[in-house]
C-alpha cells in the first residue's frame, strides 16, 4: 500500500480480486492469510461484508491458528444484523466444550468467548446462554473469569438472561479465585450503574468483600457500588463508616483513598472525627504537586462543603493558593469553592485577592474571574456587603479593565443601577464618582470605543445623574458635558440615556432657579 500510495485505488481493487481468488481455493493457510489481509483492509475503511461466510468458514478450521484469525475478523467486522451470525452457534458450542485435556486449550476457549462478546445479538445470546452458564463452573479459573465477563454482553443483548443466570453470577462473588471475583464484581457494578436498587440485596456480599479483600481495584469498585446504594438504604452509611475509615487511614493507594472519601461525603456524615479525617486527606490531595490529585482534592472539597461549609472555610488558605496554579481547570474549581466560602467577615479579603489575581489573567479566564467577583458580591441581594462605598470602588476598578466581554459589561451596569436603587446611603458617593466618569472626555470618547464595560457603565452613570440630579455638584457644567457632540460615538442606547439625563438635569436646574426667584428678598 505504501508503495502504491499515488495510485492506490487500482492497486486495492487488484488486491481484493486476488483475495477473492484465494478464498475460492481449498488451502486453509491461503484462506486464512486472505482473511488476514481483508481484516487489515477493513481497518483502512474498505468493505469486507461480502466475505462474511468466508470468515465463518475460517472460524471452523481445525487448527486454532486459523480459527483465531476468523475470531478476530468476526469481532472486527460482524454487527448484530449480520445474517451469518447464527451459523457460528455450533462453532462456539464446540469451542466452549473442547475434547482435549491439554491445559492450553482454555486459551482457545477464551478466544472464542472474546469473539462472542463482540458479536453477540439476541438470537446468539438465547442459543448460547446455557453453554456460558455451564462454563461458570469450569475447573479452570481463566475460563470461569471469561465466562463471567461475557455474561454482561449477553445481558445487554438479551435482558432476560440476567434473571436466568443471576444466582450463579452471585455465587461468583465468593469464588475462591481472585480473578473470577474481580470479574463478577465488575459485571455487577456495571449492571448496577443503571439501576442500583435491583442490587441492594447483594449488600452483605459486597460488605464482606470490602472487609476481606486486599485488591485495590476490587475495593474501588465495591466502594463505588456501595456508595450508590447508600441513598437507597441510609443505614448502610453508618455500617460503612468504620471500614472506610480504616481504609482511609491505612491505604497508600490514592484512587482508593479518594473513592472512600467520596463515599463517606455522599453518605451525609455527622461524625466529627470522620469529617476531620476527610478534610485532612483532601488537603493533602490539594497540596500534592500532581495536577490530577489536586483537582480531585478540590472536587472532594466542593462536595464536602455542601454539608460542612464551616469546616471547609477553615482551610481557605490552601484553596486560595490554587489560584496560582498553571492549570486553568484547577483555578476555576478553586474559584467555585471560594465563591461558596464568602461571609460578611471575609468578603473584602477574598475579593481583594481575586482582584490581584485578575490583573495577571487573560482572555476567557479573565472574564470568568470577573464574573465570579460580581457574583460573589451580589449574591443573596448583597447580603454579605457591609460597606457599599467599597463595593462601588470595586465596580469602578472592574470598569476600567480592557477586554471585558459583553455579559460582564452588562452585569457591571446592572450592579451600579441596582445598588443605587436599593441603598440610599451610598447614592451620594456613587453619583459623585459616576459623574466624574461622565466628565472624563477621554473615557467618553476613545475609552468607550475600546472598552465594552466602560461603554455600558456610562449608560449607568447617565442614568444615575438623571435620576438623582440633586446629588450632582455643578449640574450645569455636567449638562454641557453630556450634551457634547462627542457622545455621538457612543452606542445608540447610551446616547438615549444621555439625552434623558440632560432633560432631567435641565428640569432640575430650572426648578431650582424658579424656587430661588420665588423666595422673598
Short mmCIF file of N, CA and C in Angstrom, two decimals, residues 259-356:
data_model
loop_
_atom_site.label_atom_id
_atom_site.label_comp_id
_atom_site.label_asym_id
_atom_site.label_seq_id
_atom_site.Cartn_x
_atom_site.Cartn_y
_atom_site.Cartn_z
N UNK A 259 -11.98 7.43 46.54
CA UNK A 259 -13.31 6.81 46.45
C UNK A 259 -13.93 6.62 47.82
N UNK A 260 -13.11 6.27 48.80
CA UNK A 260 -13.62 6.12 50.18
C UNK A 260 -14.09 7.46 50.72
N UNK A 261 -13.30 8.50 50.51
CA UNK A 261 -13.69 9.84 50.97
C UNK A 261 -14.98 10.27 50.28
N UNK A 262 -15.05 10.05 48.99
CA UNK A 262 -16.23 10.45 48.21
C UNK A 262 -17.48 9.73 48.70
N UNK A 263 -17.34 8.45 49.04
CA UNK A 263 -18.49 7.68 49.54
C UNK A 263 -18.92 8.18 50.91
N UNK A 264 -17.96 8.47 51.77
CA UNK A 264 -18.31 8.99 53.10
C UNK A 264 -18.99 10.35 53.00
N UNK A 265 -18.50 11.19 52.10
CA UNK A 265 -19.10 12.52 51.93
C UNK A 265 -20.54 12.39 51.41
N UNK A 266 -20.73 11.47 50.48
CA UNK A 266 -22.07 11.27 49.90
C UNK A 266 -23.05 10.68 50.91
N UNK A 267 -22.50 10.07 51.97
CA UNK A 267 -23.35 9.41 52.96
C UNK A 267 -23.89 10.33 54.04
N UNK A 268 -23.69 11.67 53.87
CA UNK A 268 -24.21 12.64 54.83
C UNK A 268 -23.73 12.34 56.24
N UNK A 269 -22.45 12.57 56.46
CA UNK A 269 -21.81 12.22 57.72
C UNK A 269 -22.19 13.18 58.84
N UNK A 270 -22.10 12.68 60.04
CA UNK A 270 -22.32 13.53 61.22
C UNK A 270 -21.15 13.42 62.20
N UNK A 271 -20.32 12.43 62.03
CA UNK A 271 -19.20 12.21 62.94
C UNK A 271 -18.10 13.25 62.70
N UNK A 272 -17.72 13.97 63.73
CA UNK A 272 -16.69 14.99 63.60
C UNK A 272 -15.34 14.39 63.24
N UNK A 273 -15.04 13.21 63.82
CA UNK A 273 -13.75 12.59 63.55
C UNK A 273 -13.61 12.21 62.08
N UNK A 274 -14.69 11.68 61.48
CA UNK A 274 -14.66 11.29 60.07
C UNK A 274 -14.55 12.52 59.18
N UNK A 275 -15.29 13.57 59.53
CA UNK A 275 -15.23 14.80 58.74
C UNK A 275 -13.82 15.38 58.77
N UNK A 276 -13.22 15.41 59.96
CA UNK A 276 -11.87 15.95 60.10
C UNK A 276 -10.86 15.12 59.30
N UNK A 277 -11.04 13.80 59.34
CA UNK A 277 -10.13 12.92 58.59
C UNK A 277 -10.26 13.17 57.09
N UNK A 278 -11.49 13.26 56.61
CA UNK A 278 -11.71 13.52 55.18
C UNK A 278 -11.10 14.86 54.78
N UNK A 279 -11.29 15.86 55.62
CA UNK A 279 -10.74 17.18 55.32
C UNK A 279 -9.22 17.15 55.29
N UNK A 280 -8.64 16.44 56.22
CA UNK A 280 -7.18 16.32 56.28
C UNK A 280 -6.62 15.65 55.03
N UNK A 281 -7.26 14.56 54.60
CA UNK A 281 -6.80 13.84 53.41
C UNK A 281 -7.01 14.65 52.14
N UNK A 282 -8.13 15.36 52.07
CA UNK A 282 -8.38 16.20 50.90
C UNK A 282 -7.35 17.32 50.81
N UNK A 283 -6.95 17.82 51.95
CA UNK A 283 -5.93 18.88 51.95
C UNK A 283 -4.60 18.35 51.39
N UNK A 284 -4.25 17.10 51.74
CA UNK A 284 -3.02 16.52 51.20
C UNK A 284 -3.12 16.34 49.68
N UNK A 285 -4.32 16.03 49.20
CA UNK A 285 -4.53 15.95 47.75
C UNK A 285 -4.26 17.30 47.11
N UNK A 286 -4.83 18.37 47.69
CA UNK A 286 -4.71 19.70 47.11
C UNK A 286 -3.27 20.19 47.14
N UNK A 287 -2.54 19.84 48.17
CA UNK A 287 -1.14 20.28 48.30
C UNK A 287 -0.18 19.43 47.49
N UNK A 288 -0.67 18.33 46.92
CA UNK A 288 0.19 17.46 46.12
C UNK A 288 0.54 18.14 44.79
N UNK A 289 1.79 18.02 44.33
CA UNK A 289 2.16 18.66 43.06
C UNK A 289 1.48 18.04 41.83
N UNK A 290 0.98 16.81 41.97
CA UNK A 290 0.30 16.16 40.85
C UNK A 290 -1.02 16.88 40.56
N UNK A 291 -1.18 17.34 39.31
CA UNK A 291 -2.36 18.14 38.94
C UNK A 291 -3.66 17.36 39.08
N UNK A 292 -3.62 16.08 38.74
CA UNK A 292 -4.84 15.26 38.83
C UNK A 292 -5.30 15.11 40.27
N UNK A 293 -4.35 14.86 41.17
CA UNK A 293 -4.71 14.72 42.59
C UNK A 293 -5.22 16.04 43.15
N UNK A 294 -4.60 17.13 42.72
CA UNK A 294 -5.03 18.44 43.20
C UNK A 294 -6.47 18.71 42.78
N UNK A 295 -6.79 18.38 41.53
CA UNK A 295 -8.16 18.60 41.06
C UNK A 295 -9.15 17.73 41.82
N UNK A 296 -8.78 16.47 42.05
CA UNK A 296 -9.66 15.57 42.82
C UNK A 296 -9.88 16.11 44.23
N UNK A 297 -8.82 16.66 44.83
CA UNK A 297 -8.96 17.23 46.17
C UNK A 297 -9.94 18.38 46.19
N UNK A 298 -9.85 19.25 45.19
CA UNK A 298 -10.79 20.38 45.11
C UNK A 298 -12.21 19.90 44.84
N UNK A 299 -12.33 18.87 44.01
CA UNK A 299 -13.65 18.31 43.72
C UNK A 299 -14.28 17.73 44.99
N UNK A 300 -13.48 17.00 45.77
CA UNK A 300 -13.98 16.46 47.03
C UNK A 300 -14.34 17.55 48.01
N UNK A 301 -13.54 18.61 48.03
CA UNK A 301 -13.80 19.74 48.92
C UNK A 301 -15.12 20.42 48.57
N UNK A 302 -15.37 20.53 47.28
CA UNK A 302 -16.62 21.15 46.82
C UNK A 302 -17.83 20.34 47.29
N UNK A 303 -17.71 19.01 47.28
CA UNK A 303 -18.81 18.16 47.74
C UNK A 303 -18.96 18.25 49.25
N UNK A 304 -17.84 18.29 49.96
CA UNK A 304 -17.88 18.32 51.42
C UNK A 304 -18.49 19.61 51.94
N UNK A 305 -18.21 20.71 51.27
CA UNK A 305 -18.68 22.00 51.79
C UNK A 305 -20.20 22.17 51.65
N UNK A 306 -20.85 21.32 50.84
CA UNK A 306 -22.31 21.39 50.76
C UNK A 306 -22.96 21.03 52.09
N UNK A 307 -22.26 20.20 52.89
CA UNK A 307 -22.80 19.79 54.19
C UNK A 307 -22.07 20.43 55.35
N UNK A 308 -20.78 20.74 55.15
CA UNK A 308 -19.96 21.24 56.27
C UNK A 308 -19.14 22.44 55.81
N UNK A 309 -19.85 23.52 55.51
CA UNK A 309 -19.22 24.73 54.98
C UNK A 309 -18.21 25.31 55.96
N UNK A 310 -18.54 25.30 57.23
CA UNK A 310 -17.65 25.93 58.21
C UNK A 310 -16.31 25.20 58.30
N UNK A 311 -16.35 23.88 58.23
CA UNK A 311 -15.10 23.10 58.30
C UNK A 311 -14.21 23.42 57.10
N UNK A 312 -14.80 23.49 55.92
CA UNK A 312 -14.03 23.77 54.71
C UNK A 312 -13.50 25.20 54.73
N UNK A 313 -14.29 26.14 55.24
CA UNK A 313 -13.88 27.55 55.26
C UNK A 313 -12.62 27.76 56.08
N UNK A 314 -12.37 26.88 57.04
CA UNK A 314 -11.16 27.00 57.86
C UNK A 314 -9.90 26.74 57.04
N UNK A 315 -10.06 26.14 55.86
CA UNK A 315 -8.91 25.82 55.01
C UNK A 315 -8.91 26.71 53.76
N UNK A 316 -9.40 27.92 53.94
CA UNK A 316 -9.49 28.87 52.82
C UNK A 316 -8.12 29.14 52.19
N UNK A 317 -7.07 29.15 53.01
CA UNK A 317 -5.73 29.50 52.51
C UNK A 317 -5.25 28.54 51.43
N UNK A 318 -5.46 27.24 51.64
CA UNK A 318 -4.96 26.26 50.67
C UNK A 318 -5.72 26.35 49.35
N UNK A 319 -6.98 26.76 49.41
CA UNK A 319 -7.77 26.93 48.19
C UNK A 319 -7.31 28.18 47.44
N UNK A 320 -7.07 29.25 48.17
CA UNK A 320 -6.61 30.49 47.54
C UNK A 320 -5.25 30.30 46.87
N UNK A 321 -4.41 29.45 47.45
CA UNK A 321 -3.10 29.17 46.84
C UNK A 321 -3.24 28.52 45.46
N UNK A 322 -4.37 27.83 45.25
CA UNK A 322 -4.58 27.17 43.95
C UNK A 322 -4.82 28.18 42.82
N UNK A 323 -5.06 29.44 43.17
CA UNK A 323 -5.25 30.45 42.14
C UNK A 323 -3.97 30.69 41.35
N UNK A 324 -2.84 30.29 41.91
CA UNK A 324 -1.56 30.48 41.23
C UNK A 324 -1.17 29.26 40.40
N UNK A 325 -2.01 28.26 40.36
CA UNK A 325 -1.68 27.05 39.62
C UNK A 325 -1.69 27.32 38.11
N UNK A 326 -0.86 26.58 37.39
CA UNK A 326 -0.77 26.76 35.93
C UNK A 326 -2.01 26.24 35.20
N UNK A 327 -2.68 25.26 35.78
CA UNK A 327 -3.84 24.63 35.14
C UNK A 327 -5.09 25.47 35.37
N UNK A 328 -5.71 25.94 34.28
CA UNK A 328 -6.89 26.81 34.41
C UNK A 328 -8.08 26.07 35.00
N UNK A 329 -8.19 24.74 34.77
CA UNK A 329 -9.32 24.00 35.34
C UNK A 329 -9.22 23.95 36.87
N UNK A 330 -8.00 23.87 37.39
CA UNK A 330 -7.80 23.89 38.83
C UNK A 330 -8.13 25.27 39.39
N UNK A 331 -7.70 26.31 38.67
CA UNK A 331 -8.01 27.67 39.14
C UNK A 331 -9.52 27.91 39.15
N UNK A 332 -10.20 27.45 38.11
CA UNK A 332 -11.66 27.64 38.05
C UNK A 332 -12.37 26.89 39.18
N UNK A 333 -11.91 25.66 39.45
CA UNK A 333 -12.52 24.88 40.52
C UNK A 333 -12.28 25.56 41.87
N UNK A 334 -11.08 26.12 42.06
CA UNK A 334 -10.78 26.83 43.31
C UNK A 334 -11.68 28.04 43.48
N UNK A 335 -11.92 28.77 42.38
CA UNK A 335 -12.80 29.94 42.46
C UNK A 335 -14.23 29.53 42.78
N UNK A 336 -14.68 28.40 42.23
CA UNK A 336 -16.02 27.89 42.56
C UNK A 336 -16.16 27.66 44.06
N UNK A 337 -15.12 27.10 44.66
CA UNK A 337 -15.16 26.82 46.10
C UNK A 337 -15.12 28.12 46.89
N UNK A 338 -14.24 29.04 46.48
CA UNK A 338 -14.11 30.32 47.19
C UNK A 338 -15.44 31.08 47.17
N UNK A 339 -16.16 30.98 46.07
CA UNK A 339 -17.44 31.67 45.95
C UNK A 339 -18.41 31.24 47.05
N UNK A 340 -18.35 29.97 47.41
CA UNK A 340 -19.26 29.45 48.44
C UNK A 340 -18.75 29.71 49.85
N UNK A 341 -17.48 30.12 49.98
CA UNK A 341 -16.90 30.37 51.31
C UNK A 341 -17.19 31.77 51.84
N UNK A 342 -17.72 32.62 50.98
CA UNK A 342 -17.82 34.05 51.33
C UNK A 342 -18.76 34.28 52.52
N UNK A 343 -18.33 35.17 53.42
CA UNK A 343 -19.17 35.62 54.54
C UNK A 343 -18.95 37.12 54.70
N UNK A 344 -19.69 37.74 55.60
CA UNK A 344 -19.53 39.19 55.81
C UNK A 344 -18.12 39.52 56.30
N UNK A 345 -17.50 38.59 57.04
CA UNK A 345 -16.18 38.86 57.61
C UNK A 345 -15.07 38.78 56.56
N UNK A 346 -15.17 37.81 55.65
CA UNK A 346 -14.06 37.60 54.74
C UNK A 346 -14.30 38.12 53.32
N UNK A 347 -15.47 38.73 53.09
CA UNK A 347 -15.82 39.20 51.75
C UNK A 347 -14.74 40.09 51.13
N UNK A 348 -14.35 41.15 51.84
CA UNK A 348 -13.41 42.11 51.25
C UNK A 348 -12.06 41.47 50.99
N UNK A 349 -11.61 40.58 51.89
CA UNK A 349 -10.33 39.91 51.71
C UNK A 349 -10.31 39.01 50.49
N UNK A 350 -11.39 38.24 50.31
CA UNK A 350 -11.47 37.34 49.15
C UNK A 350 -11.52 38.13 47.85
N UNK A 351 -12.33 39.18 47.82
CA UNK A 351 -12.44 40.00 46.60
C UNK A 351 -11.12 40.68 46.29
N UNK A 352 -10.43 41.15 47.34
CA UNK A 352 -9.13 41.80 47.12
C UNK A 352 -8.15 40.82 46.48
N UNK A 353 -8.15 39.58 46.98
CA UNK A 353 -7.24 38.57 46.42
C UNK A 353 -7.61 38.25 44.96
N UNK A 354 -8.90 38.18 44.68
CA UNK A 354 -9.33 37.90 43.30
C UNK A 354 -9.01 39.06 42.37
N UNK A 355 -9.09 40.29 42.86
CA UNK A 355 -8.73 41.44 42.03
C UNK A 355 -7.25 41.43 41.68
N UNK A 356 -6.42 41.05 42.65
CA UNK A 356 -4.98 40.92 42.38
C UNK A 356 -4.73 39.83 41.34
#
